Amino acid sequence: MTEPVRPSRLVVLAGPTAVGKGTVAADVRARHPEVWISVSATTRPPRPGEVDGVHYWFVSDAEFDAMIAGDELLEWAVVHQAARYGTPRRPVEAALAEGRPAMLEIDLQGARQVRGTMPGALFVFLKPPSWDELVRRLVGRGTESEEERERRLRTARDELAAETEFDVTIVNHEVHEAAEQLVALMRFDSQPMVEHSPTDL
Ligand code: 5GP
């Protein structure tokens, strides 16, 4: 079976908290400069080593409000009840117009919004190898209270249930392998391991 030729493809990567989306996206960034990866705006402060314009656009609440008011965001959400995160619309449109493969790494709330506005995108769910592994990654640090731990586990269970909303599932056994599977989904010349039927851009 040959893949239909398409000018470009937008991949939206989402998945439960602590599954390793950011690490997989970083691996794609490091090894596949041909893939354009969206830089989100966020109201959370930078962590040590994070660079404005590279990891995120770090903005104030007022700046984020202005981006919403100006319809500059493709989607946005409050994540972990803590900060707002959003995808600047224009750079995504520019990358797609150039024909570059493009990727958004966002949370589930954001992915649901993009489903509504960019129906041609391919929605990829990153899944942990097992429930036990996700629990280990979530509570591994042992720094959270019992209550916080329970809250995170409840959230993770709900998030895992969202898999059926997605076009494709990639199991994050190993970061590099997951990243390569993701990039294969954006390639014109390879046959990805599609589990449900994807839509072309
Ligand atoms: P962190 O603060 O650890 O970098 O990211 C926290 C969460 O925010 C991750 O689950 C990440 O996927 C999500 N996130 C990052 N950028 C965006 C965005 O532009 N929109 C949405 N909806 N979520 C985002």
CSV table of C-alpha atoms and ligand atoms in Angstrom, one decimal:
chain,number,residue,atom,x,y,z
A,1,MET,CA,0.0,0.0,0.0
A,2,THR,CA,1.4,3.4,-0.9
A,3,GLU,CA,0.9,6.5,1.1
A,4,PRO,CA,-0.9,9.4,-0.7
A,5,VAL,CA,1.4,12.4,-1.3
A,6,ARG,CA,0.5,15.2,1.0
A,7,PRO,CA,2.1,18.7,1.2
A,8,SER,CA,2.6,18.5,5.0
A,9,ARG,CA,1.3,17.1,8.1
A,10,LEU,CA,0.6,18.4,11.6
A,11,VAL,CA,1.1,15.9,14.4
A,12,VAL,CA,-0.4,16.6,17.8
A,13,LEU,CA,1.4,14.6,20.6
A,14,ALA,CA,-0.5,14.2,23.8
A,15,GLY,CA,-0.7,11.7,26.6
A,16,PRO,CA,-1.0,11.3,30.4
A,17,THR,CA,1.1,13.3,32.8
A,18,ALA,CA,4.6,11.9,33.3
A,19,VAL,CA,4.5,9.7,30.3
A,20,GLY,CA,7.5,11.5,28.8
A,21,LYS,CA,6.0,13.6,26.1
A,22,GLY,CA,8.6,16.4,26.6
A,23,THR,CA,11.5,14.0,26.5
A,24,VAL,CA,10.2,12.4,23.3
A,25,ALA,CA,9.7,15.9,21.7
A,26,ALA,CA,13.3,16.8,22.8
A,27,ASP,CA,14.7,13.7,21.1
A,28,VAL,CA,12.9,14.6,17.9
A,29,ARG,CA,14.2,18.2,18.2
A,30,ALA,CA,17.8,17.0,18.6
A,31,ARG,CA,17.8,14.4,15.8
A,32,HIS,CA,15.3,15.8,13.3
A,33,PRO,CA,15.9,19.4,12.5
A,34,GLU,CA,13.5,19.0,9.5
A,35,VAL,CA,10.6,18.7,11.9
A,36,TRP,CA,9.3,22.0,13.1
A,37,ILE,CA,8.2,21.9,16.7
A,38,SER,CA,5.9,24.5,18.1
A,39,VAL,CA,7.2,26.7,21.0
A,40,SER,CA,4.3,27.2,23.4
A,41,ALA,CA,3.7,30.3,25.5
A,42,THR,CA,3.4,29.8,29.2
A,43,THR,CA,2.8,31.8,32.3
A,44,ARG,CA,4.9,29.5,34.4
A,45,PRO,CA,8.4,30.8,35.3
A,46,PRO,CA,11.4,29.2,33.5
A,47,ARG,CA,13.1,26.3,35.2
A,48,PRO,CA,16.9,26.4,35.4
A,49,GLY,CA,18.4,25.9,31.9
A,50,GLU,CA,15.2,26.8,30.1
A,51,VAL,CA,15.6,29.5,27.4
A,52,ASP,CA,12.9,32.0,26.3
A,53,GLY,CA,11.9,31.3,22.7
A,54,VAL,CA,13.5,27.8,22.8
A,55,HIS,CA,11.7,25.8,25.4
A,56,TYR,CA,8.8,28.2,25.9
A,57,TRP,CA,7.9,31.8,25.4
A,58,PHE,CA,7.7,32.9,29.0
A,59,VAL,CA,5.0,35.5,29.3
A,60,SER,CA,3.2,37.4,32.0
A,61,ASP,CA,-0.5,36.9,32.8
A,62,ALA,CA,-1.3,40.2,31.1
A,63,GLU,CA,0.6,39.1,28.0
A,64,PHE,CA,-1.2,35.8,27.9
A,65,ASP,CA,-4.5,37.6,28.3
A,66,ALA,CA,-3.6,39.8,25.3
A,67,MET,CA,-2.7,36.8,23.2
A,68,ILE,CA,-6.1,35.3,23.9
A,69,ALA,CA,-7.9,38.6,23.2
A,70,GLY,CA,-6.0,38.9,19.9
A,71,ASP,CA,-7.0,35.4,18.9
A,72,GLU,CA,-3.3,34.6,18.6
A,73,LEU,CA,-3.5,31.1,20.2
A,74,LEU,CA,-4.6,28.0,18.4
A,75,GLU,CA,-5.5,26.5,21.7
A,76,TRP,CA,-4.7,27.1,25.4
A,77,ALA,CA,-5.3,25.5,28.7
A,78,VAL,CA,-4.6,25.7,32.4
A,79,VAL,CA,-2.4,22.8,33.2
A,80,HIS,CA,-1.9,21.1,36.6
A,81,GLN,CA,-4.2,23.9,38.0
A,82,ALA,CA,-1.1,26.0,38.0
A,83,ALA,CA,-0.2,27.9,34.8
A,84,ARG,CA,-1.6,28.7,31.4
A,85,TYR,CA,0.0,27.2,28.3
A,86,GLY,CA,-0.9,27.9,24.7
A,87,THR,CA,0.2,27.3,21.1
A,88,PRO,CA,0.9,30.5,19.1
A,89,ARG,CA,-1.2,30.2,15.9
A,90,ARG,CA,0.9,32.0,13.3
A,91,PRO,CA,4.1,30.0,13.5
A,92,VAL,CA,2.1,26.8,13.1
A,93,GLU,CA,0.4,28.1,10.0
A,94,ALA,CA,3.7,29.4,8.6
A,95,ALA,CA,5.4,26.0,9.0
A,96,LEU,CA,2.5,24.2,7.4
A,97,ALA,CA,2.4,26.7,4.5
A,98,GLU,CA,6.2,26.0,3.9
A,99,GLY,CA,5.3,22.3,3.7
A,100,ARG,CA,7.4,21.4,6.8
A,101,PRO,CA,6.3,18.5,9.0
A,102,ALA,CA,5.1,20.2,12.2
A,103,MET,CA,4.5,18.9,15.7
A,104,LEU,CA,2.7,20.2,18.8
A,105,GLU,CA,3.4,18.7,22.2
A,106,ILE,CA,0.5,19.7,24.3
A,107,ASP,CA,-1.8,18.4,27.1
A,108,LEU,CA,-5.1,16.6,26.5
A,109,GLN,CA,-7.3,19.7,26.9
A,110,GLY,CA,-5.3,21.4,24.2
A,111,ALA,CA,-5.4,18.4,21.9
A,112,ARG,CA,-9.2,18.4,22.1
A,113,GLN,CA,-9.4,22.0,21.1
A,114,VAL,CA,-7.0,21.4,18.1
A,115,ARG,CA,-9.2,18.5,17.0
A,116,GLY,CA,-12.0,21.1,16.6
A,117,THR,CA,-9.9,23.7,14.7
A,118,MET,CA,-7.4,21.6,12.7
A,119,PRO,CA,-9.4,18.5,11.7
A,120,GLY,CA,-6.7,17.4,9.3
A,121,ALA,CA,-4.1,16.9,12.0
A,122,LEU,CA,-2.9,13.5,13.1
A,123,PHE,CA,-3.5,12.9,16.8
A,124,VAL,CA,-0.9,10.7,18.5
A,125,PHE,CA,-1.4,9.4,22.0
A,126,LEU,CA,1.8,8.6,23.9
A,127,LYS,CA,1.2,5.8,26.4
A,128,PRO,CA,3.3,4.3,29.2
A,129,PRO,CA,4.3,0.6,28.8
A,130,SER,CA,2.1,-0.2,31.8
A,131,TRP,CA,0.0,1.3,34.6
A,132,ASP,CA,2.7,0.3,37.1
A,133,GLU,CA,5.3,2.1,35.1
A,134,LEU,CA,3.2,5.3,35.0
A,135,VAL,CA,2.7,5.1,38.8
A,136,ARG,CA,6.4,4.6,39.2
A,137,ARG,CA,7.2,7.7,37.1
A,138,LEU,CA,4.4,9.8,38.8
A,139,VAL,CA,5.3,9.0,42.4
A,140,GLY,CA,8.9,8.0,42.0
A,141,ARG,CA,10.3,11.1,43.5
A,142,GLY,CA,8.4,10.4,46.8
A,143,THR,CA,8.1,14.2,47.5
A,144,GLU,CA,4.3,14.5,47.2
A,145,SER,CA,1.8,14.1,50.0
A,146,GLU,CA,-0.5,11.1,50.0
A,147,GLU,CA,-3.3,13.4,48.9
A,148,GLU,CA,-1.4,14.8,46.0
A,149,ARG,CA,-0.3,11.3,45.0
A,150,GLU,CA,-3.9,10.2,45.0
A,151,ARG,CA,-5.0,13.2,43.0
A,152,ARG,CA,-2.3,12.6,40.3
A,153,LEU,CA,-3.2,8.9,40.0
A,154,ARG,CA,-6.9,9.8,39.6
A,155,THR,CA,-5.9,12.3,36.9
A,156,ALA,CA,-3.6,9.8,35.2
A,157,ARG,CA,-6.4,7.2,35.1
A,158,ASP,CA,-8.8,9.7,33.4
A,159,GLU,CA,-6.1,10.7,31.0
A,160,LEU,CA,-5.3,7.2,30.0
A,161,ALA,CA,-9.0,6.7,29.1
A,162,ALA,CA,-8.6,9.4,26.5
A,163,GLU,CA,-6.6,7.1,24.2
A,164,THR,CA,-9.7,6.2,22.2
A,165,GLU,CA,-10.0,9.8,21.1
A,166,PHE,CA,-6.7,9.6,19.2
A,167,ASP,CA,-5.8,8.4,15.7
A,168,VAL,CA,-2.6,6.5,16.7
A,169,THR,CA,-1.0,5.2,19.9
A,170,ILE,CA,2.7,5.0,20.5
A,171,VAL,CA,3.9,3.1,23.5
A,172,ASN,CA,6.8,4.8,25.2
A,173,HIS,CA,9.0,1.8,25.9
A,174,GLU,CA,12.1,3.7,25.1
A,175,VAL,CA,12.5,7.4,24.2
A,176,HIS,CA,14.4,7.2,21.0
A,177,GLU,CA,12.3,4.4,19.6
A,178,ALA,CA,9.1,6.4,20.4
A,179,ALA,CA,10.6,9.5,18.8
A,180,GLU,CA,11.4,7.6,15.6
A,181,GLN,CA,7.9,6.1,15.4
A,182,LEU,CA,6.6,9.7,15.7
A,183,VAL,CA,8.8,11.0,13.0
A,184,ALA,CA,7.8,8.1,10.7
A,185,LEU,CA,4.2,9.3,11.0
A,186,MET,CA,5.3,12.6,9.4
A,187,ARG,CA,7.2,11.1,6.5
A,188,PHE,CA,6.0,11.0,3.0
A,189,ASP,CA,7.9,7.9,2.1
A,190,SER,CA,7.2,5.5,4.9
A,191,GLN,CA,4.3,3.5,6.1
A,192,PRO,CA,3.5,4.4,9.7
A,193,MET,CA,2.1,1.9,12.2
A,194,VAL,CA,-1.4,3.4,12.1
A,195,GLU,CA,-3.9,1.8,14.4
A,196,HIS,CA,-6.9,3.8,13.5
A,197,SER,CA,-7.4,5.6,10.2
A,198,PRO,CA,-5.5,9.0,10.1
A,199,THR,CA,-6.7,12.0,8.2
A,200,ASP,CA,-4.5,13.7,5.7
A,201,LEU,CA,-3.7,17.4,5.9
B,1,5GP,P1,5.9,21.6,31.8
B,1,5GP,O1,5.5,22.8,32.7
B,1,5GP,O2,6.3,20.5,32.6
B,1,5GP,O3,6.9,22.0,30.8
B,1,5GP,O4,4.6,21.2,31.0
B,1,5GP,C1,3.4,20.8,31.7
B,1,5GP,C2,2.4,20.4,30.7
B,1,5GP,O5,2.0,21.4,29.8
B,1,5GP,C3,2.8,19.2,29.7
B,1,5GP,O6,1.8,18.2,29.9
B,1,5GP,C4,2.7,19.8,28.4
B,1,5GP,O7,2.3,18.8,27.4
B,1,5GP,C5,1.7,20.9,28.5
B,1,5GP,N1,1.9,21.9,27.5
B,1,5GP,C6,3.0,22.5,27.1
B,1,5GP,N2,2.7,23.4,26.1
B,1,5GP,C7,1.4,23.4,26.0
B,1,5GP,C8,0.5,24.2,25.1
B,1,5GP,O8,0.9,25.0,24.3
B,1,5GP,N3,-0.8,23.9,25.3
B,1,5GP,C9,-1.3,23.0,26.1
B,1,5GP,N4,-2.6,22.8,26.2
B,1,5GP,N5,-0.5,22.3,26.9
B,1,5GP,C10,0.8,22.5,26.9
